[in-house]
Each structure stands twice: as C-alpha cells, then as structure tokens.
XYZ file of C-alpha atoms in Angstrom:
747
model
C -16.281 28.904 -24.337
C -14.064 26.898 -26.606
C -15.165 26.240 -30.170
C -16.254 22.666 -30.449
C -18.069 22.565 -27.089
C -21.622 23.520 -27.932
C -23.815 25.044 -25.197
C -26.941 23.097 -24.502
C -29.700 22.896 -21.903
C -28.469 20.330 -19.395
C -32.008 19.732 -18.051
C -33.114 18.059 -21.252
C -32.721 14.363 -21.793
C -31.992 14.315 -25.490
C -28.461 13.628 -26.610
C -26.451 14.725 -29.630
C -27.179 13.288 -32.979
C -25.971 9.721 -33.033
C -23.091 9.205 -35.412
C -22.291 5.624 -36.347
C -18.607 4.787 -36.296
C -16.832 1.440 -36.281
C -16.622 -0.074 -32.805
C -13.229 -0.904 -31.364
C -14.704 -2.448 -28.260
C -18.206 -3.168 -26.946
C -19.840 -0.906 -24.385
C -20.443 -3.893 -22.148
C -16.705 -4.487 -21.996
C -16.182 -0.956 -20.702
C -19.091 -1.036 -18.238
C -17.852 -4.257 -16.643
C -14.464 -2.717 -16.002
C -13.956 -0.850 -12.716
C -11.491 1.605 -14.243
C -10.431 2.867 -17.641
C -6.993 3.578 -18.944
C -6.424 6.566 -21.250
C -6.148 4.149 -24.180
C -9.559 2.701 -23.307
C -11.014 6.206 -23.076
C -9.801 7.022 -26.574
C -11.209 3.751 -27.876
C -14.544 4.548 -26.259
C -14.718 8.006 -27.812
C -14.209 6.477 -31.241
C -16.416 3.451 -30.727
C -20.020 4.582 -30.842
C -22.487 7.454 -30.764
C -22.177 10.411 -28.420
C -25.308 9.296 -26.585
C -24.029 5.787 -25.866
C -20.533 7.140 -25.234
C -21.886 9.245 -22.418
C -23.896 6.384 -20.876
C -20.975 3.974 -20.937
C -18.383 6.477 -19.817
C -20.597 7.768 -16.979
C -20.946 4.234 -15.610
C -17.227 3.779 -15.935
C -16.357 6.981 -14.093
C -18.817 6.283 -11.293
C -17.275 2.861 -10.666
C -13.818 4.366 -10.847
C -14.538 7.062 -8.291
C -16.207 4.712 -5.844
C -13.211 2.393 -5.874
C -10.664 5.189 -5.482
C -8.544 5.291 -2.292
C -6.555 8.266 -1.078
C -3.340 6.310 -0.816
C -3.462 5.241 -4.451
C -0.767 6.725 -6.622
C -1.299 7.117 -10.370
C -4.155 4.628 -10.325
C -6.102 3.831 -13.447
C -9.052 5.739 -11.942
C -7.009 8.922 -11.665
C -5.761 8.395 -15.208
C -9.337 8.178 -16.475
C -10.248 11.608 -15.072
C -6.895 12.938 -16.289
C -7.858 11.864 -19.820
C -10.984 14.038 -19.604
C -8.911 17.086 -18.636
C -6.353 16.286 -21.297
C -9.086 16.181 -23.952
C -10.374 19.573 -22.788
C -6.835 20.988 -22.941
C -6.536 19.634 -26.489
C -9.773 21.433 -27.424
C -8.341 24.686 -26.101
C -5.157 24.101 -28.086
C -7.130 23.529 -31.309
C -9.000 26.754 -30.721
C -5.785 28.756 -30.328
C -4.506 27.109 -33.527
C -7.782 28.007 -35.332
C -8.522 24.319 -35.861
C -11.947 22.767 -35.701
C -12.767 19.964 -33.305
C -15.300 17.162 -33.253
C -18.480 18.625 -31.766
C -19.922 15.283 -30.686
C -16.645 14.270 -29.075
C -16.390 17.529 -27.137
C -20.008 17.171 -26.026
C -19.278 13.702 -24.629
C -16.223 15.009 -22.788
C -18.182 17.888 -21.263
C -21.056 15.657 -20.175
C -18.618 13.168 -18.691
C -16.831 15.927 -16.782
C -20.147 17.131 -15.327
C -21.062 13.619 -14.244
C -17.601 13.029 -12.782
C -17.753 16.219 -10.733
C -21.151 15.267 -9.319
C -19.924 11.822 -8.261
C -16.558 13.031 -6.942
C -18.181 15.739 -4.810
C -19.679 13.009 -2.609
C -16.258 11.781 -1.493
C -14.062 13.307 1.223
C -11.041 13.039 -1.031
C -12.599 14.860 -3.997
C -10.009 17.668 -4.103
C -7.118 15.209 -3.933
C -8.636 13.107 -6.712
C -8.954 16.122 -9.016
C -5.489 17.510 -8.134
C -3.809 14.223 -8.990
C -5.700 14.025 -12.286
C -4.727 17.600 -13.144
C -1.075 16.770 -12.477
C -1.183 13.885 -14.934
C -3.078 15.801 -17.596
C -0.867 18.899 -17.397
C 2.268 16.751 -17.600
C 1.267 15.925 -21.190
C 0.353 19.517 -22.069
C 2.703 21.998 -23.663
C 3.039 25.540 -22.379
C 2.500 27.174 -19.010
C 0.425 24.894 -16.771
C -1.104 27.734 -14.780
C -2.238 29.586 -17.919
C -3.627 26.373 -19.395
C -5.795 25.841 -16.315
C -6.871 29.484 -16.274
C -7.919 29.268 -19.946
C -9.924 26.136 -19.160
C -11.744 27.866 -16.303
C -12.424 30.890 -18.498
C -13.826 28.752 -21.316
C -16.143 26.824 -18.994
C -17.168 29.355 -16.355
C -16.027 32.941 -17.082
C -17.925 35.207 -19.497
C -17.777 39.006 -19.733
C -15.835 39.256 -16.462
C -18.372 37.334 -14.448
C -19.232 33.757 -13.589
C -21.824 32.016 -15.722
C -23.357 28.577 -15.330
C -24.161 27.762 -18.924
C -22.158 24.558 -18.972
C -21.521 23.667 -15.326
C -23.920 23.981 -12.399
C -23.015 25.980 -9.294
C -22.091 22.860 -7.319
C -19.964 21.562 -10.196
C -18.188 24.920 -10.399
C -17.502 24.835 -6.639
C -16.126 21.273 -6.807
C -13.830 21.984 -9.770
C -12.598 25.439 -8.752
C -11.993 24.423 -5.113
C -9.625 21.714 -6.343
C -7.902 24.127 -8.747
C -7.391 26.632 -5.894
C -5.802 23.923 -3.739
C -3.632 22.863 -6.678
C -2.419 26.440 -7.244
C -2.265 27.663 -3.639
C 1.501 27.439 -3.171
C 3.101 28.302 -6.509
C 0.587 29.880 -8.891
C -0.686 32.993 -7.130
C -2.438 34.625 -10.100
C -4.427 31.487 -10.813
C -5.159 31.124 -7.092
C -6.565 34.660 -6.828
C -8.549 34.193 -10.027
C -9.973 30.905 -8.793
C -10.882 32.141 -5.310
C -12.611 35.168 -6.866
C -14.760 32.822 -8.993
C -15.363 30.569 -6.027
C -16.589 33.353 -3.758
C -18.821 34.832 -6.465
C -20.358 31.399 -6.972
C -20.892 30.980 -3.243
C -22.550 34.399 -3.089
C -25.021 33.283 -5.725
C -25.662 30.084 -3.777
C -26.165 32.258 -0.698
C -28.872 34.211 -2.498
C -30.961 31.046 -2.833
C -33.479 29.943 -0.249
C -31.881 28.005 2.554
C -33.554 24.708 1.629
C -31.664 24.689 -1.664
C -28.229 25.099 -0.137
C -27.976 21.402 0.768
C -28.788 20.540 -2.839
C -25.873 22.649 -4.098
C -23.202 21.858 -1.496
C -22.608 18.357 -0.154
C -21.071 17.766 3.256
C -17.824 16.638 1.641
C -17.651 19.747 -0.553
C -18.346 21.999 2.432
C -15.578 20.374 4.464
C -12.975 20.904 1.729
C -14.318 24.406 1.066
C -14.185 25.363 4.733
C -10.586 24.261 4.956
C -9.637 26.230 1.824
C -11.312 29.484 2.831
C -10.144 29.449 6.447
C -6.554 28.880 5.294
C -6.512 31.432 2.427
C -3.312 33.453 2.382
C -3.587 35.980 -0.433
C -2.544 39.563 -1.091
C -6.149 40.295 -2.039
C -7.687 41.175 1.333
C -11.082 41.612 -0.342
C -11.130 37.930 -1.305
C -10.078 36.888 2.177
C -12.743 39.034 3.807
C -15.451 37.934 1.403
C -14.573 34.283 2.001
C -15.303 34.468 5.695
C -18.452 36.552 5.113
C -19.784 34.023 2.636
C -19.190 31.098 4.999
C -20.825 33.037 7.831
C -23.800 33.887 5.627
C -24.302 30.286 4.527
C -24.112 29.188 8.156
C -26.754 31.685 9.231
C -29.174 30.787 6.411
C -28.786 27.022 6.617
C -31.486 24.939 8.236
C -32.079 21.232 8.677
C -29.761 18.943 6.777
C -27.951 21.861 5.152
C -27.156 23.378 8.531
C -25.946 20.026 9.827
C -23.729 19.687 6.781
C -22.342 23.167 7.251
C -21.784 22.714 10.958
C -19.784 19.611 10.166
C -17.920 21.412 7.405
C -17.181 24.547 9.404
C -15.540 22.328 11.933
C -14.888 19.517 9.474
C -11.289 19.303 10.506
C -12.305 19.182 14.131
C -14.549 16.233 13.359
C -11.672 14.402 11.733
C -9.432 15.241 14.698
C -11.688 13.056 16.862
C -11.628 15.460 19.763
C -14.588 13.715 21.342
C -12.038 11.142 22.506
C -8.521 11.313 23.921
C -6.767 10.097 20.763
C -6.094 13.447 19.093
C -3.122 12.109 17.124
C -5.325 9.629 15.305
C -7.696 12.432 14.364
C -4.846 14.493 12.925
C -3.712 11.657 10.684
C -7.330 10.972 9.679
C -7.595 14.545 8.481
C -4.291 14.351 6.596
C -5.401 11.107 4.944
C -8.586 12.816 3.767
C -6.642 15.802 2.516
C -4.275 13.553 0.589
C -0.730 13.883 -0.807
C -1.320 17.407 -2.139
C -0.590 18.829 1.308
C 3.039 17.693 0.902
C 3.642 18.967 -2.613
C 5.849 21.722 -1.179
C 6.950 23.188 2.148
C 4.382 25.977 2.145
C 1.409 23.696 1.546
C 2.425 21.387 4.396
C 3.085 24.285 6.741
C -0.320 25.759 5.903
C -2.012 22.425 6.553
C -0.275 21.862 9.901
C -0.933 25.483 10.862
C -4.633 24.948 10.285
C -4.504 21.792 12.393
C -2.826 23.804 15.163
C -5.411 26.568 14.967
C -8.268 24.113 15.195
C -6.735 22.266 18.127
C -6.016 25.458 20.020
C -9.604 26.654 19.758
C -11.348 23.380 20.541
C -9.655 22.207 23.734
C -7.965 24.347 26.340
C -5.481 21.616 27.114
C -3.912 22.170 23.699
C -3.497 25.934 23.836
C 0.132 25.990 24.965
C 1.361 22.862 23.241
C -0.589 22.274 20.071
C 1.426 19.886 17.912
C 2.994 18.108 20.866
C 5.174 15.020 21.129
C 2.205 12.628 20.994
C 0.951 14.094 17.736
C 4.456 14.270 16.250
C 4.894 10.533 16.891
C 1.671 9.926 14.935
C 2.767 12.227 12.125
C 6.136 10.501 11.708
C 4.477 7.090 11.528
C 1.737 8.308 9.171
C 3.960 10.186 6.717
C 6.618 7.459 6.640
C 3.926 4.847 5.968
C 2.265 6.809 3.150
C 5.481 8.150 1.656
C 7.379 4.865 1.621
C 4.660 3.268 -0.479
C 5.658 5.599 -3.316
C 9.396 4.998 -3.021
C 11.332 4.612 -6.242
C 12.995 1.255 -7.073
C 16.443 2.582 -6.150
C 15.234 3.592 -2.688
C 14.965 7.331 -3.351
C 11.705 9.024 -2.432
C 9.599 10.199 -5.317
C 9.172 13.952 -5.450
C 6.084 13.891 -7.660
C 3.264 15.616 -5.812
C 0.827 12.934 -6.835
C 2.701 11.071 -4.080
C 3.473 11.906 -0.473
C 6.704 13.901 -0.659
C 8.839 12.867 2.309
C 11.548 15.362 1.420
C 9.064 18.150 2.136
C 7.919 16.463 5.363
C 11.514 16.050 6.502
C 12.312 19.714 5.867
C 9.255 20.959 7.767
C 9.902 18.686 10.755
C 13.575 19.676 10.850
C 12.947 23.418 10.545
C 9.736 23.910 12.502
C 9.664 21.229 15.217
C 13.223 20.749 16.425
C 12.178 22.375 19.730
C 10.165 19.294 20.748
C 11.426 16.848 23.369
C 12.480 14.154 20.929
C 13.209 11.592 23.596
C 9.580 11.991 24.627
C 8.543 11.610 20.982
C 10.391 8.275 20.884
C 8.386 7.161 23.926
C 5.072 7.984 22.232
C 5.226 5.468 19.392
C 3.379 2.927 21.515
C -0.106 3.700 20.190
C -2.848 1.550 18.598
C -2.209 1.212 14.896
C 1.563 1.566 15.075
C 3.130 -0.943 12.725
C 6.239 -0.904 10.545
C 5.153 -2.397 7.241
C 8.488 -3.232 5.623
C 12.103 -2.147 5.233
C 11.203 0.923 3.141
C 8.728 2.073 5.777
C 11.323 1.472 8.500
C 14.014 3.535 6.766
C 11.589 6.391 6.057
C 10.417 6.273 9.679
C 13.992 6.564 10.965
C 14.792 9.374 8.525
C 11.844 11.523 9.640
C 12.687 11.028 13.317
C 16.315 11.932 12.629
C 15.188 15.079 10.782
C 13.616 16.430 13.954
C 15.873 14.978 16.647
C 19.119 15.364 14.680
C 20.162 11.983 16.042
C 19.203 8.342 15.767
C 16.078 7.006 17.405
C 17.184 5.549 20.800
C 16.565 1.814 20.845
C 15.940 1.616 24.580
C 12.694 3.567 24.210
C 11.455 1.083 21.616
C 12.506 -2.036 23.528
C 10.723 -1.274 26.779
C 7.301 -2.596 27.781
C 4.639 -1.684 25.210
C 0.879 -1.987 25.096
C 0.936 -2.451 21.313
C 3.221 -5.475 21.394
C 2.500 -6.437 17.796
C 3.631 -3.007 16.635
C 6.762 -3.278 18.762
C 7.590 -6.639 17.185
C 7.153 -5.184 13.675
C 9.790 -2.563 14.523
C 12.228 -5.212 15.824
C 11.675 -7.423 12.773
C 12.710 -4.628 10.442
C 15.534 -3.458 12.714
C 17.116 -6.909 12.455
C 16.749 -6.830 8.677
C 18.783 -3.654 8.042
C 22.527 -3.126 8.189
C 24.116 -1.131 11.039
C 24.641 1.869 8.747
C 20.835 2.216 8.635
C 20.228 1.533 12.313
C 22.988 0.758 14.783
C 22.132 -0.532 18.250
C 24.415 0.931 20.921
C 26.352 -1.850 22.682
C 28.506 -2.117 25.768
C 31.944 -3.763 25.615
C 30.698 -7.295 26.319
C 27.956 -7.039 23.704
C 30.465 -5.731 21.150
C 32.663 -8.801 21.713
C 29.627 -11.019 21.082
C 28.800 -9.183 17.848
C 32.389 -9.568 16.648
C 31.961 -13.356 16.395
C 29.847 -12.929 13.260
C 31.488 -13.041 9.832
C 30.337 -9.932 7.978
C 31.169 -10.793 4.372
C 29.943 -14.386 4.174
C 27.072 -15.275 1.772
C 24.728 -16.023 4.670
C 25.954 -13.121 6.774
C 23.702 -11.584 9.369
C 22.493 -8.105 8.375
C 22.716 -6.645 11.854
C 24.846 -8.716 14.286
C 25.012 -5.746 16.659
C 21.267 -5.929 17.142
C 21.327 -9.660 17.892
C 24.077 -9.011 20.472
C 21.917 -6.522 22.385
C 20.747 -7.884 25.733
C 17.860 -5.392 25.723
C 16.633 -6.593 22.351
C 16.897 -10.279 23.260
C 15.099 -9.737 26.546
C 12.340 -7.871 24.707
C 11.946 -10.716 22.196
C 11.794 -13.255 25.017
C 9.036 -11.210 26.671
C 7.114 -11.136 23.382
C 7.559 -14.903 22.953
C 5.324 -15.362 25.991
C 2.449 -13.590 24.180
C 0.441 -16.417 22.534
C -0.535 -14.385 19.463
C 3.094 -13.386 18.811
C 4.929 -16.589 19.787
C 5.119 -17.985 16.250
C 6.380 -14.708 14.773
C 9.050 -14.416 17.468
C 10.085 -18.025 16.875
C 10.379 -17.378 13.122
C 12.558 -14.381 13.877
C 14.853 -16.449 16.096
C 15.078 -19.082 13.351
C 16.491 -16.381 11.064
C 19.030 -15.596 13.762
C 19.979 -19.271 14.060
C 20.536 -19.450 10.304
C 22.491 -16.208 9.872
C 24.380 -15.539 13.097
C 24.218 -18.495 15.512
C 27.605 -17.442 16.918
C 26.229 -14.128 18.170
C 22.992 -15.658 19.380
C 24.758 -18.361 21.430
C 27.070 -15.937 23.218
C 24.436 -13.246 23.754
C 21.827 -15.646 25.150
C 24.253 -17.233 27.620
C 25.558 -13.847 28.745
C 21.999 -12.514 29.150
C 20.950 -15.500 31.241
C 23.977 -15.154 33.527
C 23.345 -11.433 33.939
C 19.669 -11.918 34.795
C 20.515 -14.689 37.276
C 23.109 -12.490 39.000
C 20.535 -9.714 39.400
C 18.182 -12.165 41.098
C 15.090 -10.838 39.272
C 12.805 -13.885 39.285
C 10.438 -12.314 36.746
C 13.193 -11.793 34.181
C 14.763 -15.184 34.900
C 11.502 -16.898 33.962
C 10.805 -14.773 30.881
C 10.684 -16.744 27.643
C 11.632 -20.048 29.295
C 10.090 -22.135 26.531
C 11.793 -20.111 23.799
C 15.169 -20.213 25.547
C 14.868 -23.962 25.924
C 14.101 -24.409 22.219
C 17.004 -22.167 21.238
C 19.554 -23.971 23.383
C 18.344 -27.329 22.066
C 19.175 -26.040 18.595
C 22.416 -24.259 19.491
C 24.161 -26.987 21.534
C 24.182 -29.609 18.748
C 25.153 -26.910 16.258
C 28.375 -26.119 18.145
C 29.068 -29.145 20.344
C 28.192 -32.114 18.135
C 29.726 -33.091 14.790
C 27.559 -32.419 11.745
C 29.058 -33.352 8.371
C 26.233 -31.544 6.558
C 26.461 -28.191 8.316
C 29.357 -26.262 9.746
C 29.053 -23.031 11.677
C 31.164 -20.525 9.761
C 32.868 -18.902 12.722
C 32.422 -21.607 15.339
C 35.936 -21.365 16.826
C 35.580 -17.641 17.521
C 32.174 -18.193 19.102
C 33.441 -21.007 21.335
C 36.434 -18.968 22.481
C 34.094 -16.065 23.247
C 31.689 -18.363 25.109
C 34.604 -19.776 27.146
C 35.534 -16.248 28.215
C 31.915 -15.621 29.247
C 31.362 -18.873 31.138
C 33.701 -21.925 31.178
C 31.040 -23.801 33.112
C 28.581 -23.298 30.256
C 31.052 -24.759 27.742
C 31.636 -27.741 30.047
C 27.910 -28.282 30.560
C 27.278 -28.074 26.820
C 29.983 -30.660 26.122
C 28.441 -32.986 28.706
C 24.963 -32.444 27.248
C 26.257 -33.280 23.768
C 27.738 -36.525 25.136
C 24.604 -37.493 27.037
C 22.472 -36.989 23.942
C 24.367 -39.885 22.294
C 23.481 -42.447 24.969
C 21.450 -44.508 22.511
C 23.847 -44.079 19.576
C 26.425 -46.529 18.244
C 29.972 -46.526 19.686
C 31.236 -44.849 16.513
C 28.656 -42.067 16.791
C 29.605 -41.549 20.431
C 33.266 -41.570 19.459
C 32.626 -38.832 16.881
C 31.094 -36.660 19.605
C 34.085 -37.248 21.898
C 36.483 -36.319 19.105
C 34.477 -33.137 18.481
C 34.667 -32.223 22.180
C 38.443 -32.736 22.091
C 38.689 -30.407 19.066
C 36.829 -27.769 21.094
C 39.286 -28.152 23.969
C 42.238 -27.761 21.606
C 41.009 -24.463 20.102
C 40.363 -22.767 23.462
C 42.873 -20.114 24.606
C 44.660 -22.436 27.074
C 44.090 -26.097 26.150
C 45.810 -27.372 29.312
C 43.571 -25.320 31.572
C 40.521 -26.211 29.473
C 41.359 -29.925 29.738
C 41.618 -29.742 33.523
C 38.362 -27.781 33.771
C 36.323 -29.924 31.415
C 37.659 -33.359 32.502
C 38.160 -32.786 36.198
C 35.732 -29.998 37.033
C 32.484 -31.923 36.655
C 30.677 -34.850 38.264
C 29.702 -36.658 35.061
C 32.446 -39.251 35.436
C 31.420 -41.253 32.392
C 31.869 -38.191 30.145
C 35.283 -37.379 31.663
C 36.484 -40.977 31.304
C 35.311 -41.291 27.682
C 37.132 -38.102 26.683
C 40.259 -39.059 28.671
C 40.423 -42.474 26.996
C 40.383 -40.994 23.455
C 42.892 -38.290 24.427
C 45.165 -40.977 25.847
C 44.990 -42.977 22.622
C 46.195 -39.856 20.771
C 49.029 -38.963 23.174
C 47.189 -35.931 24.478
C 46.855 -37.205 28.067
C 48.773 -39.506 30.422
C 45.922 -41.767 31.496
C 47.481 -43.584 34.506
C 48.500 -40.393 36.432
C 45.164 -38.789 35.621
C 43.153 -41.756 36.990
C 45.295 -41.996 40.118
C 44.879 -38.281 40.746
C 41.106 -38.463 40.416
C 40.823 -41.479 42.729
C 43.031 -39.863 45.349
C 40.803 -36.811 45.635
C 39.226 -36.679 49.074
C 37.759 -33.160 49.066
C 34.056 -33.269 49.706
C 31.475 -36.024 50.068
C 28.066 -36.632 48.637
C 24.795 -37.958 50.088
C 26.239 -41.487 50.251
C 29.059 -40.384 52.542
C 31.673 -41.369 49.973
C 34.314 -38.851 48.898
C 34.607 -37.717 45.281
C 37.626 -39.944 44.637
C 35.662 -43.101 45.483
C 32.716 -41.842 43.423
C 35.025 -41.415 40.413
C 36.353 -44.955 40.927
C 32.832 -46.363 40.934
C 32.069 -44.364 37.793
C 35.136 -45.861 36.093
C 34.116 -49.391 37.103
C 30.604 -48.830 35.792
C 31.810 -47.382 32.455
C 34.182 -50.299 31.880
C 31.432 -52.764 32.751
C 29.267 -51.305 29.958
C 31.943 -50.913 27.276
C 34.640 -53.584 27.751
C 32.942 -55.968 25.330
C 33.453 -53.503 22.450
C 37.094 -52.702 23.302
C 39.551 -52.888 20.396
C 43.270 -52.430 19.953
C 44.517 -48.863 19.807
C 45.187 -47.606 16.260
C 48.408 -45.693 15.903
C 48.780 -42.644 13.635
C 45.055 -42.013 13.842
C 43.726 -38.834 12.318
C 42.671 -36.808 15.372
C 41.244 -39.923 16.954
C 38.611 -40.495 14.297
C 39.689 -44.067 13.683
C 40.407 -45.003 17.286
C 37.953 -47.120 19.306
C 35.840 -45.585 22.023
C 37.564 -47.960 24.510
C 40.944 -49.393 23.546
C 42.419 -52.580 24.970
C 45.490 -50.573 25.990
C 43.427 -48.228 28.124
C 41.546 -51.190 29.590
C 44.891 -52.711 30.635
C 46.005 -49.444 32.259
C 42.796 -49.366 34.317
C 43.300 -52.975 35.521
C 46.837 -52.097 36.576
C 45.506 -49.138 38.556
C 42.882 -51.358 40.194
C 45.535 -53.865 41.253
C 47.482 -51.176 43.075
C 44.527 -49.743 45.031
C 44.691 -49.521 48.796
C 42.992 -52.433 50.597
C 40.902 -50.017 52.653
C 39.372 -48.691 49.457
C 38.751 -52.160 48.073
C 37.007 -53.299 51.280
C 34.384 -50.541 51.182
C 30.835 -51.735 50.555
C 28.998 -50.021 47.746
C 25.926 -48.194 49.107
C 22.472 -49.254 47.918
C 21.904 -45.886 46.168
C 24.963 -46.510 44.010
C 24.269 -50.173 43.250
C 20.801 -49.335 41.959
C 21.958 -46.441 39.832
C 23.398 -46.355 36.326
C 26.671 -47.978 37.412
C 25.285 -51.506 36.878
C 26.823 -52.759 40.171
C 24.936 -55.467 42.144
C 23.542 -54.533 45.543
C 25.686 -55.322 48.611
C 29.001 -55.837 46.797
C 32.309 -54.388 47.908
C 34.501 -52.400 45.557
C 36.927 -55.330 45.338
C 34.129 -57.725 44.361
C 32.924 -55.322 41.773
C 36.403 -54.927 40.306
C 36.879 -58.691 40.230
C 33.628 -59.093 38.295
C 34.782 -56.583 35.689
C 38.321 -57.956 35.405
C 37.120 -61.542 35.092
C-alpha cells in the first residue's frame, strides 16, 4: 500500500481527525451540483475537514453516476472519477520519489473511490464509466500507463503475492479490476493476465462464502459485465481461462434465490440484451453494444472480440441463427448504430475522433470491410427500414454512408432507400440529409433526361442547390410526393420542397413536369393521384416564378429552365403562359401588359421563336390570350397582325359543341376582347423598349381589326350567335348576328 493511505477498519463510522482549513467554496454549493469538474474536486479537497470532504464528495459522486449516460463523451461526471484516479496516481508518484503525502487527503480519496465503486457497480455501464475515467487520468500521468495501473492495483489489493481486502471489499475489487481487465484486454497483456488472476482469486473467495451472501457481493450489473469478460478471455495463460469458467460454474451452482436469478441473467446477460424473446434481434445487439460502451471500438481486436461473443451467443440461443449469425438484418442495425454514436464525437473539421473514450468509426469501418464483405450488401440496403431508424444530421449521414461503403465497396443504392417503407419518418430523415450534401458525398444515379434537368441549376451561385442531381431524380420526387400524403409528415415534406423552390426552382420545375407526364403515360392511377395537393401547391409557386414578371426576384437560370421545359413539353409551356395571363384578369391594364411582355420574352428565348410563336398563339383555344399577345407583338414589329387574324378566321378544321368552326370561334373571341378593352386603347408608341411602354390595345391595332371586319364574307356576318356564346364571357347580347355584334363594337 502506498505511503500516505492509512489502513483503517471500514466498518467503523468515525472519520479522520478534522483539520480546519480555509474554505474555497461551501459544501452546499458542491452538493447542489450534479457533477464536479477536476478544479472543483481540488477545491473541495482543500476546503474542509476529511470527514466533511467525504460526505460532500460522496453525494457529488452519487449524483454524477446516476446522471451518467453511455453516449456521453468526456462528461464532467467522467472527469470527476478521473480526478480520483489521478490523485491516487500522484500518491504513487510521491512514494516512488520518497515524498510524503497528506494523510487526510489520501484518506478522503480512498473513501471516495470506495463509495464510487459501490454506486457505479449498480449501473450496466459501470465498466465503460471506469474505462473512460482511466483514459483521462492516465493521459495526465507520466510514464508507462500499464505499469502505473499495475502499481495502483498492487498498492490497493496485492500483498505478499496474494489478494487482500484491507482497503477495498471483494465487490469493490471485482468492480475495479473487471474494468481494468477490459481496459487492458487488447494491448496490455501483462496487466490483463495480472488483473484476471486477481479477479479469479477474488471470485474464488466469494465462492467460498455461503450462497446467500453471493448476491450481497455481486450485483446483477457486475455479474453481466463479469460474465462477458470471462467468457471472452483470450489469454496465453490457460490456467486463468480454465479457472474463469470453473468459478462462474461454481457460483451458478451455489446461487439460490435472488443471487441465482442475478447470475442466470448475467450468465446469459448478453442474451437478455439481444432481446431474443422477440423477433427484433438487431435491436438487441445494439442494446448490448450501447451497454458495453465505446471501449469495444478502441481497436480492431476489441471490436472483433465483442462481435464474436455476440455471434456465439446468437448461435447457441436460436437454431435459426446457426448458419447466418451476423446477417444482413443485424448489419443494417450495426451500421446505423455505430454511425449514430460515432458521428456525435466527430471533430470540428469533420474527421472522426480516434480517442477511445469515443466510438472509433475508423475501427468499425476496418472490421466491417475486412470481416463482413461476404454479406449481400444489396440486401443490407433493403434492411434499413426498421423502427428507430433515423438520420440525425449531416455528420450522421456521412458516417452512415462511409460504413456502408466500407462493407459493400460501393455507394448505397438510392432505389432501395426510396421504395415503400414502413418507417416513413426515418425514410424522410434520410432524404432530408441526402438533399443537403453535395454530389461528391452522395450522388443519385440519373438517366439522360434527369441529367438534362439537373444541368439547369447554376452550381457556383451564392444560393446554389447542394445536390441538384437529387432534385432531378424522378424516384426521389415520387417518394417525397408519397410522403406528403402522410399527415404527420406533410409539413416536413412541404418545408423540404420550399428549400428546393429557393435553391433550385429550375430543376424542380422541369423534373416535376417530366415526372407527371411519365406517370400519366404509364396510366397508373395510383401514382397519378399521389401528392396531388403538394403538386398543386408547387405549381402555383413555380408558374408565377417563371411565367410572370417579378421585379423583386429573378430566377438565376430561368432561360435554361424554360428551354429545357419546352423540350420536355411545349404544351406545358403554352398552358403556363395562359395561366399566367388568366391570373391577371383583375389587374390593371399595365399589369396585364407586363405579363404579356414577359410571355413574349419567353417566346423569344426558345430554340425556334417562329415555331414557338405559332404554337403558343395559334395552338390553343384561349383566344383572348392569343389576341393580347399578338397585339403587343404587332406593336413591336414582331408579328404581321392583319395576315395572322385573317388566317385564324379562315380556319375551318373542327367544330365545337355550338356547331361553329374554330375560325368563327376565334372571330367571336376577337369581338369580345375588343368590346372589353377598346375604351382603354391608346396610340401606338414607337421605339418602345421591348413593348414595356406600349398600350395593351393600340388604336392602330383596333383600326386593323375594323378593316378585317369590313372585308368579312356576308355568310359569316349573317350567322346568329348561339345562346351558349352570348351568355359566356364574350359580352355579346343574346340573339344577335355576328354583323350586329360587330356594328355595336365599331360604333
């Protein structure tokens, strides 16, 4: 035992002689705190008597342990226990330097360690807690870490080549040494053999007690960790290995009542955590790994040993798992679990921390790549649809992809993720993060048409879309539209589409139109009706964005998007232009004129303006729209109005429900439009800037129309306007002939 730590009977209640020192902080301040930093620990040790130090520090440690979580990394609670170990290491160092140490201070540290071990032993994560604290304490200690730990064990437990319990009880020895064995299992073989030898000797002494006392010495949590350690021992000392199994068998045979229940749970503690009573084995595996903590990933050997023990347990508990132990279902769970835990300890620059107080994803990646490449990785990608699957953020997403790639040696196929899932919320979390990363992180495979859509996005603009390829994917859009019909997800899907509208509306417009045409051609009614409300909202946002003038917002690559949309569907461009015009029905003439001018600018930037003009002006039945555009084009020498009107009136192909041919219907549309707008007609303005200063209806165009009317065939003029036309939007009285109607307008 180290000088400065005085042996004493731990069953007595008296405490060391109180020594009054100046207080740096009140005990109440420490007891109210749920955790203590190393600085607070030092202040406490110097603040009051050894007796009160122990009381305050014990309360502090108990609160710290109870609030500890296995996924914490370098928490203040772990630091508090690390300070205890560091103080013990300092005592050892003073002894080797022949320096004296404060007896009262060392007594407080020892008492606090005993209390900490008793509290920690109740928790399933006790070994992980201690291992993390040892890592922190040893990081501040000079010299060989393994020898430092061995000297500590010798000073506390080892005397004359045998275990003694002068300072720590048997249960406290088991708790501490079990954690030290796990800490040293992979790299420090001498310390591991020394520790397991002490551990087994201690267990043999516990075994010599009456069975009713076993439950007092070994808690269920301690037994579970102990069972895992002993059944996974890999040591050159066959005596230790043999003794370990004999001791566990002996304790099992002698246990009765609560102790036997504890041991039965511990002997198959891993099996309990694997949840084999139900079908969800993968969840049980990750539950066990969470209990075991980050220490299982500190190096390749420790992770292999842990997964090997999982495999052994599975193979002995359920015959269905004999031939395929860690199968594709479990691997999908492991990838999600490790990427979730490991990405929470990522460094600020995106690299993964290698400190084994954290989950080391580099180790996980190596083990998956080396040991599990034989799995069917396409099947693994199909097994991510499980309860609890969720991609937390971009770091989690990138770690998730990296671990899958380590095993499959290729990117995760997006089609497997975008199919129909049960866990639709988890599926949406994947898509959200997919759309937030650049193609170099995750690239969605596209066909030729989808690639052309993606190319409409400007990559280097300030508001550039991170992943235009993903937004161009018909599979991804169809999946999002499906999810938009789920009430609980509708708002999240809408928010995601809003991001698309803000960053790459060009891609979204083209991809949505192309998807809708494709689905309609396939004739799948279910897919046609998917996401109808969302599609309607999107088109109501997209049409004004591209087809109406907006002085406050300009789509960055609108021309490229409109040319691409024209190549996909000229009819869609025409319909959008008409819809933009109709939406101005209640606006002022100048506002309507601005929309017409914008439509003309669209026509001019299309690949073949002449063809586009003929299609948009003559290929639709909204005569008012065609006439309005033709009038403004005529005022700007872009169209010969008289020949165009005569050509439209002379058309005789086809009739409608009134029995009138399309030429007569156009004529009636022209009469109706002039009847509504003639009062606001103004002289044509020459040298206008793209028509912006021209009137919606010029007097010159009005005169051309009257001249055309005067030259109409008498047979046309004598036709009576049907009732359905006279009561429509043409504002023509019922029972009038075309000639009478014309006369009313001209007069």
